[in-house]
Tab-separated table of C-alpha atoms in Angstrom:
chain	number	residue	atom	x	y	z
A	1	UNK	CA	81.871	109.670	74.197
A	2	UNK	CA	85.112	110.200	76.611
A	3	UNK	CA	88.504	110.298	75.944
A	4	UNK	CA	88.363	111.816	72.964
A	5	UNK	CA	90.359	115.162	71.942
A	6	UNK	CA	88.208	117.090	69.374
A	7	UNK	CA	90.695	117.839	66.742
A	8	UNK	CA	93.037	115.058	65.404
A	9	UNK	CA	97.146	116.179	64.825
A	10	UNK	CA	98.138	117.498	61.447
A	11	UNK	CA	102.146	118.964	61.188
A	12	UNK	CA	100.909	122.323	60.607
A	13	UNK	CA	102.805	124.390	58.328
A	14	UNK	CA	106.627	125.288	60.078
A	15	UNK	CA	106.474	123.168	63.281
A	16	UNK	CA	109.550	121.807	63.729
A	17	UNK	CA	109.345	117.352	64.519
A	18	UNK	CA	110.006	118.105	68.256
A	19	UNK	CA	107.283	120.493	68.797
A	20	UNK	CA	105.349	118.142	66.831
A	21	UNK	CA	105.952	115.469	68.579
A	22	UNK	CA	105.219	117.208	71.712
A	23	UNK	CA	102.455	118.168	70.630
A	24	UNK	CA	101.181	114.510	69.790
A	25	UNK	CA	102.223	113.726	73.452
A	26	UNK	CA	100.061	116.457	74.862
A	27	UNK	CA	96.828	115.977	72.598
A	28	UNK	CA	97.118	112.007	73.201
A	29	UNK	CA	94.446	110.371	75.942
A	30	UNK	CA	96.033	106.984	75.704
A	31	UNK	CA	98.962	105.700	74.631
A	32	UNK	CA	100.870	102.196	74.052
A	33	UNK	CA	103.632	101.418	76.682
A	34	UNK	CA	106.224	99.464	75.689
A	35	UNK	CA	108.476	97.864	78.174
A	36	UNK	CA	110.719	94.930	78.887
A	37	UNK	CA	109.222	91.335	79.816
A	38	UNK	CA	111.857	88.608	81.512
A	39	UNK	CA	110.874	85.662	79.979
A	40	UNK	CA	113.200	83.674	81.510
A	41	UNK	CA	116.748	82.093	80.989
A	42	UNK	CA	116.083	80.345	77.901
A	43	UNK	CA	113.827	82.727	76.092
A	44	UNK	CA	115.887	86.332	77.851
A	45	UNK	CA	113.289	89.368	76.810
A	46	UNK	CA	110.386	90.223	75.072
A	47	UNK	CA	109.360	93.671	73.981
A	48	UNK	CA	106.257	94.039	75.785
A	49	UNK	CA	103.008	96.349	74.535
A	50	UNK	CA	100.208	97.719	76.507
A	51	UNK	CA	97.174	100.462	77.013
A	52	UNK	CA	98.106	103.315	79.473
A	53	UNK	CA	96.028	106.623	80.102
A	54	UNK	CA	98.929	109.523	79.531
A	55	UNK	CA	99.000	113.371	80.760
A	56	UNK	CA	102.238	115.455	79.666
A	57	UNK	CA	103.710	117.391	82.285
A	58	UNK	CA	104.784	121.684	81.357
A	59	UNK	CA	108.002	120.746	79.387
A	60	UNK	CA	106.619	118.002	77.251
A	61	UNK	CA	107.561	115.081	80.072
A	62	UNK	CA	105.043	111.820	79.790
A	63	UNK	CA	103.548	111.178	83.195
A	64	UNK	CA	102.125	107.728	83.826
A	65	UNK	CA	99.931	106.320	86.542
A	66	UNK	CA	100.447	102.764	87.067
A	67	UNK	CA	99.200	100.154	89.322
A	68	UNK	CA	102.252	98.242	91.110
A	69	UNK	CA	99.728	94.527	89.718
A	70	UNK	CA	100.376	95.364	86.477
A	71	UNK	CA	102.825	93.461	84.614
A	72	UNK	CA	103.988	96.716	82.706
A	73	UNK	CA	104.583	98.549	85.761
A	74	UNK	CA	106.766	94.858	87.247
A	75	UNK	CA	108.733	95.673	83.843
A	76	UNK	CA	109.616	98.970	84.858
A	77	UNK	CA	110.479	97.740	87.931
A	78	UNK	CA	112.968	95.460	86.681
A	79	UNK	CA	113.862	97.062	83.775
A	80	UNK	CA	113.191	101.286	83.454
A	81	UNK	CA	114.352	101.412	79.616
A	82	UNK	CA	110.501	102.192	77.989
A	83	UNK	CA	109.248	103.628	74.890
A	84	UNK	CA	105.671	105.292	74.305
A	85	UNK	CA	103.371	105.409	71.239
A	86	UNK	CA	101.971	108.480	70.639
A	87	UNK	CA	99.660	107.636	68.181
A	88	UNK	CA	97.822	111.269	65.973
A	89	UNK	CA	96.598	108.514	62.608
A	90	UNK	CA	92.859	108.461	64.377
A	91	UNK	CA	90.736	110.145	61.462
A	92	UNK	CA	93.139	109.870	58.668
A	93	UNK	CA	91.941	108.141	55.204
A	94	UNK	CA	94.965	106.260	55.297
A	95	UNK	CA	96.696	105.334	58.653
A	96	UNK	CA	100.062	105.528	57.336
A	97	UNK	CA	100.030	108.655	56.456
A	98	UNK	CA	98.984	109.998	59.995
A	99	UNK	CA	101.650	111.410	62.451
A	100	UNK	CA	102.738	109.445	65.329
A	101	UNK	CA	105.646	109.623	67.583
A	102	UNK	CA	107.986	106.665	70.055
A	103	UNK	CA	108.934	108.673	73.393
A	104	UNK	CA	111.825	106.748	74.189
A	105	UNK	CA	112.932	107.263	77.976
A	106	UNK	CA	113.507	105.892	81.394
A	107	UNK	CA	110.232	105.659	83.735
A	108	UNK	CA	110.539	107.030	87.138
A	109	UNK	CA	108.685	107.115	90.474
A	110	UNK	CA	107.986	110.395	90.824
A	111	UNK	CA	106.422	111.723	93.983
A	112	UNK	CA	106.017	114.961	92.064
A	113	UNK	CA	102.273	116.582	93.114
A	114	UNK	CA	101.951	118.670	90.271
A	115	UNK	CA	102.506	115.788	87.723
A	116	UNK	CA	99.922	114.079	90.093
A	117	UNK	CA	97.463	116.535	89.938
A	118	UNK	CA	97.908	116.994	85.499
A	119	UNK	CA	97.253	113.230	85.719
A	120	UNK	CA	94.190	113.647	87.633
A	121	UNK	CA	92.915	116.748	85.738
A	122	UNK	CA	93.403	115.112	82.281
A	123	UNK	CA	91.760	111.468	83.403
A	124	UNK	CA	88.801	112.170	86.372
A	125	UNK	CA	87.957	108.797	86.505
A	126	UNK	CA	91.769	107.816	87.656
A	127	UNK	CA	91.042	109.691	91.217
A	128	UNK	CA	89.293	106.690	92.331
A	129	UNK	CA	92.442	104.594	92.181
A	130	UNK	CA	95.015	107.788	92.476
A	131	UNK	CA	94.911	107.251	96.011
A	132	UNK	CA	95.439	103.525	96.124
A	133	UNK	CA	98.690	102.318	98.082
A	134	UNK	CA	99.475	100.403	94.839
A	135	UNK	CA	99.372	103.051	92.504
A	136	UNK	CA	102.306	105.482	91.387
A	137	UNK	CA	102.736	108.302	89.406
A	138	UNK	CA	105.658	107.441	87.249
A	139	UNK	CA	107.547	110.305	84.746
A	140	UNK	CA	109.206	109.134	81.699
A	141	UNK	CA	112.699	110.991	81.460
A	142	UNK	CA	112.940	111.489	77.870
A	143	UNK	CA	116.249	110.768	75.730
A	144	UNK	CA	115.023	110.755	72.159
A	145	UNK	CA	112.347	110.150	69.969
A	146	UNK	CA	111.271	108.813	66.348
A	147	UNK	CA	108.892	110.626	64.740
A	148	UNK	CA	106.610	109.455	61.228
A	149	UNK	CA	104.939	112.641	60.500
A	150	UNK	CA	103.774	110.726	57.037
A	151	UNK	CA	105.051	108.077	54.680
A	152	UNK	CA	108.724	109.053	54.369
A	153	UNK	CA	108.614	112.036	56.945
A	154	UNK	CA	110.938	110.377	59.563
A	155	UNK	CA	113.014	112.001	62.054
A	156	UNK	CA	114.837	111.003	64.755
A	157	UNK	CA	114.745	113.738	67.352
A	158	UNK	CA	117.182	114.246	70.529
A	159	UNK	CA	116.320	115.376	74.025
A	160	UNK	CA	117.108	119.129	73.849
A	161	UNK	CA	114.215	119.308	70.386
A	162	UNK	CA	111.856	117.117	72.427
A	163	UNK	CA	111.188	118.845	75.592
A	164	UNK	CA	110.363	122.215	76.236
A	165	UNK	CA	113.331	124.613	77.228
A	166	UNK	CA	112.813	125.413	80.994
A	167	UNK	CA	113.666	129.239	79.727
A	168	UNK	CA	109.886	129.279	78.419
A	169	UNK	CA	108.383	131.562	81.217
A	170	UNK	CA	109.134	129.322	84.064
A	171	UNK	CA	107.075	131.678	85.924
A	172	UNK	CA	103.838	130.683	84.182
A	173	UNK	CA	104.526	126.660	85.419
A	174	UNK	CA	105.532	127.915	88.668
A	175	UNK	CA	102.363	129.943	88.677
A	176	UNK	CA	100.016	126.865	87.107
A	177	UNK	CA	97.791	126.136	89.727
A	178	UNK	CA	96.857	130.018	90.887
A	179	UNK	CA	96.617	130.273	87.269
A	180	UNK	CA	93.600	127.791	86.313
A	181	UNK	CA	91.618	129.328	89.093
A	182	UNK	CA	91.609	132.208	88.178
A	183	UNK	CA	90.909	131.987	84.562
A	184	UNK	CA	88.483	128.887	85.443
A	185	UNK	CA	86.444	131.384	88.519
A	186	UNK	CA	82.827	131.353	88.205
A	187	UNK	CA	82.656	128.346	85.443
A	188	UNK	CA	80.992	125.292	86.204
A	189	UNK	CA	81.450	121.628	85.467
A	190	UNK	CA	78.825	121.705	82.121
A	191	UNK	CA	81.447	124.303	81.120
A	192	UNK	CA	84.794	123.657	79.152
A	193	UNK	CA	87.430	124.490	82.295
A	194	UNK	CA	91.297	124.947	81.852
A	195	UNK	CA	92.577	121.965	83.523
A	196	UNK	CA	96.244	122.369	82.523
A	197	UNK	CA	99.016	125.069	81.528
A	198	UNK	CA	101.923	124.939	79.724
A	199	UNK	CA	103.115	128.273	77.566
A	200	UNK	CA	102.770	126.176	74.123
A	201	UNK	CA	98.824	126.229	74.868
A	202	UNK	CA	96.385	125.012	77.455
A	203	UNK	CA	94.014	121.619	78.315
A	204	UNK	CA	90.034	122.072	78.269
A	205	UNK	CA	87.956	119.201	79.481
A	206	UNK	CA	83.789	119.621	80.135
A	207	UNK	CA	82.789	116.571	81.803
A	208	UNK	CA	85.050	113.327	80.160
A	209	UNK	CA	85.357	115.250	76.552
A	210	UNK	CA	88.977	116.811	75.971
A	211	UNK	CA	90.590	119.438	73.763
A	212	UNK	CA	93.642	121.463	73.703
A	213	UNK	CA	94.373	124.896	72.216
A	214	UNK	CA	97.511	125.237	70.812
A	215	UNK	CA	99.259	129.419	71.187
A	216	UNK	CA	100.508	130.667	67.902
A	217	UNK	CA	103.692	130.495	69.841
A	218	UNK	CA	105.110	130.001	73.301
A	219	UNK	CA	103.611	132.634	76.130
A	220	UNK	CA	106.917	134.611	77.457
A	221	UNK	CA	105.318	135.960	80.595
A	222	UNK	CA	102.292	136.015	83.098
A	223	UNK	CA	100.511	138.410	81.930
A	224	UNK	CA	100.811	136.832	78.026
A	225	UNK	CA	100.298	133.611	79.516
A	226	UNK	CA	96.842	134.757	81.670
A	227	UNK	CA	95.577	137.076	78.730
A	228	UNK	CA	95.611	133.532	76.073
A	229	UNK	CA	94.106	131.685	78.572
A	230	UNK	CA	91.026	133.821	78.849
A	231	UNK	CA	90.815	134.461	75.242
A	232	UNK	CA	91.171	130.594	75.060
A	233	UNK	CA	87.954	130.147	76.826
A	234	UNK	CA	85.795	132.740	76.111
A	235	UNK	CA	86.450	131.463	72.395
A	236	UNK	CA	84.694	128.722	73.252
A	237	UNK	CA	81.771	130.095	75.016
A	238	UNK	CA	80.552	131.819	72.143
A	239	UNK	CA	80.940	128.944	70.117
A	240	UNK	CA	78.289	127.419	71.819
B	1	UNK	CA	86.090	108.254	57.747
B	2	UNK	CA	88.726	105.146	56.801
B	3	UNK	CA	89.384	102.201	58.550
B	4	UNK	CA	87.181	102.401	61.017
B	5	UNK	CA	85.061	99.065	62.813
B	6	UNK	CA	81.409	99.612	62.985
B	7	UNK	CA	81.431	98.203	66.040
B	8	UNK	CA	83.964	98.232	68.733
B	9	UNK	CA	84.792	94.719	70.616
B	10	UNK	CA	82.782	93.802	73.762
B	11	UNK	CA	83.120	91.029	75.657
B	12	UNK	CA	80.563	88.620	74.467
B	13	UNK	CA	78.513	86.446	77.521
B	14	UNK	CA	80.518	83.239	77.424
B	15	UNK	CA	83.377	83.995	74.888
B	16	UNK	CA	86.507	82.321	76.437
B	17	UNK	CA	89.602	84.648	76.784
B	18	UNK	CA	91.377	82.658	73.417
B	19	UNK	CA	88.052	83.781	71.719
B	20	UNK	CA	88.076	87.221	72.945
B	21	UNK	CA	91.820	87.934	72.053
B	22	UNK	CA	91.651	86.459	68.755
B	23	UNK	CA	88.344	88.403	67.802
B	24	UNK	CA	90.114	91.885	69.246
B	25	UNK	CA	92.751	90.928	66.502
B	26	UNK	CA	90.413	90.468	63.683
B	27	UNK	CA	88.641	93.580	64.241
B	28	UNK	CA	91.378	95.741	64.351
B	29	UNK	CA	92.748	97.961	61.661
B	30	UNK	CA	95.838	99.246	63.004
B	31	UNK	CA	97.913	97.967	66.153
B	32	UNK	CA	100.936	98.846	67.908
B	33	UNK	CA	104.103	96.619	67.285
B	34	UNK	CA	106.620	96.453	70.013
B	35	UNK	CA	110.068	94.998	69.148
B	36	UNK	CA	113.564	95.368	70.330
B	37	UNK	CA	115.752	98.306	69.434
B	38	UNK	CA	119.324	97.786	69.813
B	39	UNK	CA	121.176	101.025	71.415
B	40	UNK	CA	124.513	100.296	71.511
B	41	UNK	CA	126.448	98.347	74.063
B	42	UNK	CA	126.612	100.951	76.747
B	43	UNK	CA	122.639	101.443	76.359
B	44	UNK	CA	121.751	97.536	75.538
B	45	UNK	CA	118.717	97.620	74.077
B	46	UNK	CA	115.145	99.953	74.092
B	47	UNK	CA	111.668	98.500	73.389
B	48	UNK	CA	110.363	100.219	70.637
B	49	UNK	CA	106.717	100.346	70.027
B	50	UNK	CA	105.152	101.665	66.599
B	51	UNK	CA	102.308	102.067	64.732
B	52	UNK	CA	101.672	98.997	62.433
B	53	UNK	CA	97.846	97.998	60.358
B	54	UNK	CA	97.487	94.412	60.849
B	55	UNK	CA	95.220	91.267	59.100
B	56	UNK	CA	94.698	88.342	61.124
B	57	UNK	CA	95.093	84.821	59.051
B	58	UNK	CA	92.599	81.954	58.705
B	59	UNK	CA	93.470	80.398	62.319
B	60	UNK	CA	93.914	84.167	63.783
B	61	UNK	CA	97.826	84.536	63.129
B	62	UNK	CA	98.618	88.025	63.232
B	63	UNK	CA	100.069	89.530	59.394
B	64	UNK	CA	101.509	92.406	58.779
B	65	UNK	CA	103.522	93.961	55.639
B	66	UNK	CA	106.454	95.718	56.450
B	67	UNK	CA	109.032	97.728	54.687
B	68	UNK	CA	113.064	96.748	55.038
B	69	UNK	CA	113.342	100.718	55.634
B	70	UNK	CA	111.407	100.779	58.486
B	71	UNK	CA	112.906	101.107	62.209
B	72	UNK	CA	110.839	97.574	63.521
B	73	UNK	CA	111.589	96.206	60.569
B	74	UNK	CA	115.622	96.366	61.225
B	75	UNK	CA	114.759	95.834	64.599
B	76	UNK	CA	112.893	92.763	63.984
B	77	UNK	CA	115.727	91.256	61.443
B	78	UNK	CA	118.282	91.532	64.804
B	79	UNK	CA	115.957	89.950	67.139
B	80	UNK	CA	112.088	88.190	66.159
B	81	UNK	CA	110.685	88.769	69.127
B	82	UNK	CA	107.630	90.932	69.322
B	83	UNK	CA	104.358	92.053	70.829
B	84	UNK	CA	101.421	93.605	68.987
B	85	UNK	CA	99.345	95.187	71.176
B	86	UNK	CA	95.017	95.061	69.764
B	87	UNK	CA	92.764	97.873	71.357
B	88	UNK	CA	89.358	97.192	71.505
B	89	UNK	CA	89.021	100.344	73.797
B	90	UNK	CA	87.773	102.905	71.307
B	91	UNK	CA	84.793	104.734	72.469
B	92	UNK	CA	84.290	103.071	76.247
B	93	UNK	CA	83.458	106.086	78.453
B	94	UNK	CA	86.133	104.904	80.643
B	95	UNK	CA	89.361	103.518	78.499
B	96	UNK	CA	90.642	101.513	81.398
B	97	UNK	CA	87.901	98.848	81.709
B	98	UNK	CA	87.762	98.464	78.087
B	99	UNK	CA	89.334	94.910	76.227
B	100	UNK	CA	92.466	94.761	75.057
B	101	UNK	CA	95.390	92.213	74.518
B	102	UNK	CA	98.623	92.198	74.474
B	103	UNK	CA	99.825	89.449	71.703
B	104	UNK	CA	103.296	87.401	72.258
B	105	UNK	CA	104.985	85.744	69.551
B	106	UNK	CA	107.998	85.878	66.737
B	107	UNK	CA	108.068	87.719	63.682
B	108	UNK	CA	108.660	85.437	60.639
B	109	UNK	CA	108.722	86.417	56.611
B	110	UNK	CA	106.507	84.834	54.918
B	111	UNK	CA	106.016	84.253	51.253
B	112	UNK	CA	102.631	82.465	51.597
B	113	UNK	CA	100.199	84.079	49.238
B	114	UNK	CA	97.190	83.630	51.292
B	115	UNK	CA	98.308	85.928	54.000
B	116	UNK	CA	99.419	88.763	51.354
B	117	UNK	CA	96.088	88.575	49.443
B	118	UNK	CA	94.325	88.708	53.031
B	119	UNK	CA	96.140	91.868	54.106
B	120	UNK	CA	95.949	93.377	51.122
B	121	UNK	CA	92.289	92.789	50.468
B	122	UNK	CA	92.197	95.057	54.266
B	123	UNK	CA	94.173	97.506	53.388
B	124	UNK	CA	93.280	98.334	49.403
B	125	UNK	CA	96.139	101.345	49.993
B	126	UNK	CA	98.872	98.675	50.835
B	127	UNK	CA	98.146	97.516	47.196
B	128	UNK	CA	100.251	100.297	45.919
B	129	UNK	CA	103.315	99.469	47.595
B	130	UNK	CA	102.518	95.628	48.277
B	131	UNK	CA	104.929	95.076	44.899
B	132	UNK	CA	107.521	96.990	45.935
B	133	UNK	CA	110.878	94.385	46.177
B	134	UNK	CA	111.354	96.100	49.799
B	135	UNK	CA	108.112	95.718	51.378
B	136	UNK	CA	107.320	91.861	52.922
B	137	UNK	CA	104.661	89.852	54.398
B	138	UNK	CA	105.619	88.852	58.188
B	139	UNK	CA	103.476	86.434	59.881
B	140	UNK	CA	103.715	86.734	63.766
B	141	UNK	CA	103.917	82.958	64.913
B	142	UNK	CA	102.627	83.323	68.419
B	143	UNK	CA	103.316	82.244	71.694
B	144	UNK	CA	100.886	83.464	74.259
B	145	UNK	CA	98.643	86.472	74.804
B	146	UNK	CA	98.201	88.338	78.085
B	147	UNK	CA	94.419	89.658	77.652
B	148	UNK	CA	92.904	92.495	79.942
B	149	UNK	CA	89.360	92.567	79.503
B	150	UNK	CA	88.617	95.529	81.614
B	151	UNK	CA	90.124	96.396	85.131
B	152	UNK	CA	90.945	93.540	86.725
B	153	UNK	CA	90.132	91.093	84.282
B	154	UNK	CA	93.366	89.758	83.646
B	155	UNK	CA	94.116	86.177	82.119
B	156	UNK	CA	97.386	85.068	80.656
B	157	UNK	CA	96.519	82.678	77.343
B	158	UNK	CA	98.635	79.894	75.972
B	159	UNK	CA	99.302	79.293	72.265
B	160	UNK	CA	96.645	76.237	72.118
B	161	UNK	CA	93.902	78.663	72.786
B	162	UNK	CA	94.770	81.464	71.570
B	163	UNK	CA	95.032	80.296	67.557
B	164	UNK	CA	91.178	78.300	66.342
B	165	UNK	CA	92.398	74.993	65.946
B	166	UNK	CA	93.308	73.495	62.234
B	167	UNK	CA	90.240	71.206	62.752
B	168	UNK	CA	87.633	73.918	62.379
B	169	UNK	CA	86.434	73.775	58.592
B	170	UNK	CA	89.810	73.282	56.898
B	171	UNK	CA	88.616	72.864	54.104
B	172	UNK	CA	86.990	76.029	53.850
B	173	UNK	CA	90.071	77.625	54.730
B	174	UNK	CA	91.558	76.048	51.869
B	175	UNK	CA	88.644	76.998	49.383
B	176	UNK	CA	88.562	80.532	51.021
B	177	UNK	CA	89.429	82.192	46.943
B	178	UNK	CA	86.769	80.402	45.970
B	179	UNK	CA	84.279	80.780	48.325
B	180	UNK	CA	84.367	84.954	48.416
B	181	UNK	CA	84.434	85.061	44.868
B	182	UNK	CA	81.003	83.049	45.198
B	183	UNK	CA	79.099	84.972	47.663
B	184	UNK	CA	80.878	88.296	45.920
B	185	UNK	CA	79.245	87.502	42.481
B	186	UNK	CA	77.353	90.125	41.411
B	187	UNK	CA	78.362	92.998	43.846
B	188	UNK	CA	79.947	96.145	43.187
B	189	UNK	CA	82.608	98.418	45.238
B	190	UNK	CA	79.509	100.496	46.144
B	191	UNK	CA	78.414	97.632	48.008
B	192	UNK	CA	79.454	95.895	51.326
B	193	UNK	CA	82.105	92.849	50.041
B	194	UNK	CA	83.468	89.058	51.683
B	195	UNK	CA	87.222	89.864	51.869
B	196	UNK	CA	88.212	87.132	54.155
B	197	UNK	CA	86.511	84.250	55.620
B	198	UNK	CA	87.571	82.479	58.671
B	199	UNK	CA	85.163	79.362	60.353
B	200	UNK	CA	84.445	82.482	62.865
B	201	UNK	CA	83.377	85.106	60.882
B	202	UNK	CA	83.402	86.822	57.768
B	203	UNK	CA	85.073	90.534	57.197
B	204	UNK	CA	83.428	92.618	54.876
B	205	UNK	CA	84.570	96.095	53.263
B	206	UNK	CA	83.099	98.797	51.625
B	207	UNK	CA	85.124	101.205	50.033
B	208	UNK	CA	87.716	101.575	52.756
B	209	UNK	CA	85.289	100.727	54.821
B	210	UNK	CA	85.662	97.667	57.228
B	211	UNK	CA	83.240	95.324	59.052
B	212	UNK	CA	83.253	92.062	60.554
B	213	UNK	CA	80.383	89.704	61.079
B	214	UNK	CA	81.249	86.864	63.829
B	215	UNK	CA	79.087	83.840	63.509
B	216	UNK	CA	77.663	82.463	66.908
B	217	UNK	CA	80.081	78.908	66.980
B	218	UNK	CA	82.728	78.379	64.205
B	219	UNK	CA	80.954	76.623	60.984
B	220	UNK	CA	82.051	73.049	60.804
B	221	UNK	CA	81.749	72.360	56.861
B	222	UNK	CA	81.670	74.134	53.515
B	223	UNK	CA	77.679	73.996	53.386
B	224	UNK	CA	77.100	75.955	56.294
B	225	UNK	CA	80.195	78.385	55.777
B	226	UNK	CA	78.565	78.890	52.302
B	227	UNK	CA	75.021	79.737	53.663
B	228	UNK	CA	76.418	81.504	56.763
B	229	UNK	CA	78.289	84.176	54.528
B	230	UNK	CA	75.203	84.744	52.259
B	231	UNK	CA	72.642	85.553	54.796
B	232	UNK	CA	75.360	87.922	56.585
B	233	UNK	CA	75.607	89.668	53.420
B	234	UNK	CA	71.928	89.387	52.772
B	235	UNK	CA	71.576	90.906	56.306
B	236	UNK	CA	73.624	93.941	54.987
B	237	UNK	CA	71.937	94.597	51.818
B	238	UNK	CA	68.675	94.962	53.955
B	239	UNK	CA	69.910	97.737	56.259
B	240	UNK	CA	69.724	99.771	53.309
């Protein structure tokens, strides 16, 4: 089965709701888009729901890709104002319970080749159509976000707790690319591979199956940053 | 594992698009609400999508309970319009070309008794709070339905097709109590259990458990709904 990270979100113990809520963001395959519908003069707006594949780009940033037929993407288009379900309930005994998180933000075009190329990493399938004229890569600017970590856990969070401080070893997301190849040299594709860095932990996938590793705590440098990675993986070799 | 389909939604040879939206509803435990979240008058508004469980009524009207605390629920009061989206998706090797629909229509309290006893008999955890004075059955009275039933199967679906017309079987509808307390006699929580009836299926729980059996044409009287339920639970009993 695809799509599927192996370990479902719990709030572990002292995570604050924006890492949290990142972290929802960046174990979540797919995610519900909601946008703005015209319906018209007489009926004005609907709120508007639908299935999109999601990535997260090194600070936490939602990165879409989204085919210019699709009536969420004409939305956009008209209207940028979106929000994003983020949805971590899979698995739990009682849905309600289960952490989720609304990304609210504005979508934009982004011609950015290193969101492109998360996108890609995290969802193989989408290079068929990532090349299409009529598909974008589109980044969700953040400006807040409501978080149910449980029944009664609710916090609204603002920008600056959402996304991950730039201060985090910009270095390391400078450095992403050179990075995966070389922690990723001399493993093959029936092998989990680190398809994408960020110094809060890193993306696996072997074949269509996904999982992320979370760091204790955010890498400072390069040489932090390389030595988790490797540990990361060679973890999971020896599991088997 | 809770609240979990046996068997994810397919596309059925010859199911019309009305069919296939309404039996994505049915089948679903949990669905993502979209409504209109109002940000102030230099922001206008946001749509807001969260994490709702749903029951489908008799003719395939979407029910949900909400609580007055709750951001959609405020949201909702302002302004009625909504869209639940229903995922069918779960477990297709490639998300994208799996069915899911994106349901139109306004929220309205409701105090019927039919719909509250049908979501509650889903969701045996709702029971606890399902008395509480600020949690209330909504009934979304729909509009339309925009259905994508894998990549590039797109159909937009009008009201008239998208709810099973008041002609099918009323009057099992109306005898629905007593006909799952009929085929129920003599079964235990251990074992698989009618909770609602509709002329196109039956859904059956166990434990927290769900299932849904979907007959192969609507039943047109009482007779056949009556036999129709007892050789799907028959059918059940068998599998062991």
């Amino acid at each position: 089965m695809s799509s599927a990270v192996a370990r479902p979100a719990e709030p572990a113990r002292g995570e604050s709701p924006g890492t949290l809520a990142r972290r929802l963001l960046r174990e979540a395959v797919k995610a519900t888009l909601a946008t703005r519908l015209e319906a018209g003069a007489e009926e004005g707006s609907w709120p508007y729901a639908s299935l999109v594949l999601v990535a997260a780009d090194v600070d936490g940033t939602p990165i879409l890709l989204l085919s210019k037929l699709a009536q969420h993407t004409h939305n956009i288009d008209t209207n940028p104002h979106v929000s994003l379900l983020v949805d971590g309930t899979e698995g739990h005994p009682d849905v309600l319970t289960g952490p989720r998180a609304t990304l609210l933000g504005r979508a934009r075009l982004s011609e950015d080749p290193q969101s492109k190329r998360r996108f890609v990493a995290r969802h193989p399938s989408a290079s068929f159509y990532a090349g299409f004229k009529d598909f974008h890569v589109y980044r969700i600017e953040l400006d807040r976000a409501h978080l149910v970590a449980g029944f009664g856990r609710i916090d609204w969070i603002e920008r600056d707790q959402l996304l991950l401080p730039a201060t985090h070893c910009q270095s390391c997301s400078d450095s992403e690319e050179a990075l995966l190849a070389s922690v990723n040299e001399g493993r093959d594709e029936q092998q989990w591979r680190a398809i994408a860095f960020d110094p809060e932990g890193v993306d696996l996938r072997r074949g269509t199956a996904l999982r992320r590793i979370a760091f204790d705590e955010p890498v400072a440098d390069m040489k932090q940053a390389r030595s988790r990675l490797k540990r990361a993986l060679e973890g999971l070799s020896t599991e088997g």
